[in-house]
Amino acid sequence: PSKGKYKIYIIDEVHMLTNEAFNALLKTLEEPPSHIIFILATTDVHKLPATILSRCQRYDFRLGTELEIEKVLKSVLKSEKLKIEDEALKLVVRNARGSYRDALSLLDVIVNSQLQSKDPQKITEDEARAVLGIPEVHMVNDLLSALLKGESKKALECIKELEIKGTNLVQFTNFTLE
């Protein structure tokens, strides 16, 4: 903000800067104005020149564990006075793949999509599966059984059923691999 004590500049994907851009940034990082904070964000720290790294404080972030994400979601659900079946919560946590933001976004989508249900204060596993496009376990078992038995026609029928039901095939593949 123009009236705040600091101006903060976030340079995302900073590793994409050219050598010339890094050289131009170097002077500013060596003698930064006292009212400016730079945040350099990257997933490829090894691509940053040593001259840049030596002038920065480094904070490494990691993905959350399933237990950590589950704890955050339970806290949010409690504060919103919502209930969720254990299996539905596990589906959300698993699909977040370590991302707190993705976990909260998925939960938000599920909550908003089931507002018209019989009990909008409780999220069931079936509601979570439907919103996330996760197939029922029997569909995975049917496809794998057909493939193991060499019944290609039946396997294709299983895939057609998935398509008819509107199942997300990427989700189905991930679920099958798990």
Short mmCIF file of C-alpha atoms in Angstrom, two decimals:
data_model
loop_
_atom_site.label_atom_id
_atom_site.label_comp_id
_atom_site.label_asym_id
_atom_site.label_seq_id
_atom_site.Cartn_x
_atom_site.Cartn_y
_atom_site.Cartn_z
CA PRO A 1 0.00 0.00 0.00
CA SER A 2 1.15 3.52 -0.72
CA LYS A 3 0.62 4.59 2.91
CA GLY A 4 2.25 1.56 4.54
CA LYS A 5 5.62 1.42 6.25
CA TYR A 6 7.04 -0.96 3.63
CA LYS A 7 6.68 -1.62 -0.06
CA ILE A 8 6.89 -5.31 -0.80
CA TYR A 9 7.88 -6.61 -4.22
CA ILE A 10 7.34 -10.28 -4.92
CA ILE A 11 9.25 -11.73 -7.85
CA ASP A 12 7.73 -15.14 -8.54
CA GLU A 13 9.65 -17.69 -10.60
CA VAL A 14 12.77 -15.57 -10.07
CA HIS A 15 14.93 -18.32 -11.53
CA MET A 16 13.58 -17.32 -14.96
CA LEU A 17 15.38 -13.96 -14.91
CA THR A 18 18.20 -13.48 -17.39
CA ASN A 19 21.79 -12.89 -16.28
CA GLU A 20 21.36 -9.23 -17.19
CA ALA A 21 18.25 -8.96 -15.02
CA PHE A 22 20.05 -10.62 -12.10
CA ASN A 23 22.93 -8.15 -12.50
CA ALA A 24 20.49 -5.23 -12.42
CA LEU A 25 18.76 -6.68 -9.34
CA LEU A 26 22.08 -7.28 -7.59
CA LYS A 27 22.79 -3.58 -7.02
CA THR A 28 19.39 -3.07 -5.41
CA LEU A 29 19.83 -6.15 -3.20
CA GLU A 30 23.28 -4.94 -2.08
CA GLU A 31 21.95 -1.58 -0.87
CA PRO A 32 18.17 -1.94 -0.54
CA PRO A 33 16.15 1.10 0.49
CA SER A 34 15.02 0.66 4.10
CA HIS A 35 11.33 0.79 3.14
CA ILE A 36 11.47 -1.96 0.50
CA ILE A 37 11.30 -5.73 0.98
CA PHE A 38 11.92 -8.10 -1.90
CA ILE A 39 10.55 -11.61 -1.85
CA LEU A 40 12.16 -13.86 -4.43
CA ALA A 41 10.09 -17.02 -4.94
CA THR A 42 11.30 -20.07 -6.83
CA THR A 43 11.14 -23.83 -6.87
CA ASP A 44 14.58 -24.00 -8.53
CA VAL A 45 16.95 -22.37 -6.05
CA HIS A 46 19.92 -24.03 -7.72
CA LYS A 47 19.35 -21.82 -10.79
CA LEU A 48 19.93 -18.60 -8.83
CA PRO A 49 23.39 -17.05 -9.02
CA ALA A 50 25.49 -17.30 -5.87
CA THR A 51 25.79 -13.50 -5.83
CA ILE A 52 22.01 -13.24 -5.40
CA LEU A 53 21.73 -16.05 -2.84
CA SER A 54 24.47 -14.58 -0.67
CA ARG A 55 22.48 -11.37 -0.23
CA CYS A 56 19.17 -13.00 0.76
CA GLN A 57 17.63 -14.71 3.73
CA ARG A 58 16.39 -18.13 2.63
CA TYR A 59 13.18 -19.78 3.76
CA ASP A 60 12.41 -23.23 2.40
CA PHE A 61 8.81 -24.37 2.40
CA ARG A 62 7.66 -27.97 2.19
CA LEU A 63 4.43 -29.75 1.49
CA GLY A 64 2.26 -30.63 4.45
CA THR A 65 1.89 -34.17 5.69
CA GLU A 66 -1.51 -35.81 5.55
CA LEU A 67 -1.83 -35.49 9.34
CA GLU A 68 -0.98 -31.76 9.28
CA ILE A 69 -3.47 -31.05 6.50
CA GLU A 70 -6.15 -33.15 8.20
CA LYS A 71 -5.65 -31.15 11.42
CA VAL A 72 -6.09 -27.85 9.57
CA LEU A 73 -9.22 -29.07 7.79
CA LYS A 74 -10.73 -30.35 11.05
CA SER A 75 -10.10 -26.96 12.62
CA VAL A 76 -11.80 -25.17 9.73
CA LEU A 77 -14.75 -27.58 9.78
CA LYS A 78 -15.15 -27.10 13.54
CA SER A 79 -15.11 -23.31 13.26
CA GLU A 80 -17.68 -23.47 10.45
CA LYS A 81 -19.82 -25.94 12.42
CA LEU A 82 -19.64 -28.53 9.64
CA LYS A 83 -19.27 -32.28 9.98
CA ILE A 84 -17.53 -34.60 7.54
CA GLU A 85 -17.33 -38.36 7.40
CA ASP A 86 -13.83 -39.69 8.07
CA GLU A 87 -13.57 -41.28 4.62
CA ALA A 88 -14.66 -38.04 2.93
CA LEU A 89 -11.99 -36.13 4.86
CA LYS A 90 -9.37 -38.68 3.81
CA LEU A 91 -10.39 -38.19 0.17
CA VAL A 92 -9.91 -34.42 0.44
CA VAL A 93 -6.54 -34.79 2.19
CA ARG A 94 -5.28 -37.36 -0.33
CA ASN A 95 -6.34 -35.23 -3.30
CA ALA A 96 -4.63 -32.14 -1.88
CA ARG A 97 -1.27 -33.89 -2.33
CA GLY A 98 0.45 -31.94 0.42
CA SER A 99 -0.97 -28.52 -0.48
CA TYR A 100 -2.85 -26.66 2.25
CA ARG A 101 -4.35 -24.28 -0.31
CA ASP A 102 -5.57 -27.14 -2.50
CA ALA A 103 -7.05 -28.92 0.53
CA LEU A 104 -9.01 -25.82 1.53
CA SER A 105 -10.11 -25.18 -2.07
CA LEU A 106 -11.33 -28.76 -2.47
CA LEU A 107 -13.18 -28.58 0.83
CA ASP A 108 -14.76 -25.29 -0.22
CA VAL A 109 -15.95 -26.78 -3.51
CA ILE A 110 -17.43 -29.78 -1.74
CA VAL A 111 -19.19 -27.66 0.88
CA ASN A 112 -20.65 -25.30 -1.72
CA SER A 113 -21.78 -28.11 -4.01
CA GLN A 114 -23.74 -29.91 -1.34
CA LEU A 115 -25.59 -26.92 0.11
CA GLN A 116 -28.81 -28.23 -1.47
CA SER A 117 -28.42 -31.71 0.08
CA LYS A 118 -30.65 -33.10 2.82
CA ASP A 119 -28.16 -32.16 5.52
CA PRO A 120 -25.91 -29.32 4.30
CA GLN A 121 -24.03 -29.30 7.62
CA LYS A 122 -22.68 -32.85 7.04
CA ILE A 123 -20.48 -33.95 4.16
CA THR A 124 -20.70 -37.60 3.23
CA GLU A 125 -18.13 -39.73 1.44
CA ASP A 126 -20.50 -40.10 -1.54
CA GLU A 127 -20.84 -36.30 -1.85
CA ALA A 128 -17.06 -35.87 -1.72
CA ARG A 129 -16.55 -38.60 -4.32
CA ALA A 130 -19.13 -37.07 -6.64
CA VAL A 131 -17.65 -33.57 -6.44
CA LEU A 132 -14.04 -34.75 -6.78
CA GLY A 133 -14.93 -37.13 -9.60
CA ILE A 134 -13.54 -40.11 -7.73
CA PRO A 135 -15.01 -43.43 -8.81
CA GLU A 136 -16.48 -46.02 -6.55
CA VAL A 137 -14.07 -48.79 -5.57
CA HIS A 138 -16.06 -51.45 -7.41
CA MET A 139 -15.44 -49.67 -10.72
CA VAL A 140 -11.69 -49.88 -10.20
CA ASN A 141 -11.98 -53.54 -9.21
CA ASP A 142 -14.11 -54.32 -12.28
CA LEU A 143 -11.60 -52.72 -14.64
CA LEU A 144 -8.57 -54.37 -13.04
CA SER A 145 -10.30 -57.76 -13.01
CA ALA A 146 -11.14 -57.45 -16.69
CA LEU A 147 -7.57 -56.45 -17.53
CA LEU A 148 -6.06 -59.31 -15.51
CA LYS A 149 -8.36 -61.84 -17.17
CA GLY A 150 -7.57 -60.44 -20.64
CA GLU A 151 -11.21 -59.44 -21.19
CA SER A 152 -10.56 -56.37 -23.31
CA LYS A 153 -14.22 -55.92 -24.30
CA LYS A 154 -15.29 -55.82 -20.64
CA ALA A 155 -12.43 -53.41 -19.80
CA LEU A 156 -13.61 -51.04 -22.54
CA GLU A 157 -17.18 -51.32 -21.23
CA CYS A 158 -15.90 -50.29 -17.79
CA ILE A 159 -14.22 -47.24 -19.30
CA LYS A 160 -17.39 -46.39 -21.22
CA GLU A 161 -19.38 -46.61 -17.97
CA LEU A 162 -16.91 -44.19 -16.36
CA GLU A 163 -17.43 -41.76 -19.24
CA ILE A 164 -21.23 -42.05 -19.05
CA LYS A 165 -21.15 -41.38 -15.29
CA GLY A 166 -18.95 -38.33 -15.89
CA THR A 167 -16.05 -39.66 -13.85
CA ASN A 168 -12.87 -37.65 -14.10
CA LEU A 169 -10.54 -40.06 -15.89
CA VAL A 170 -7.40 -38.48 -14.44
CA GLN A 171 -8.84 -38.98 -10.95
CA PHE A 172 -9.83 -42.54 -11.89
CA THR A 173 -6.31 -43.31 -13.11
CA ASN A 174 -4.74 -41.89 -9.94
CA PHE A 175 -7.20 -43.79 -7.75
CA THR A 176 -6.52 -46.99 -9.69
CA LEU A 177 -2.75 -46.58 -9.34
CA GLU A 178 -3.13 -46.06 -5.60
#
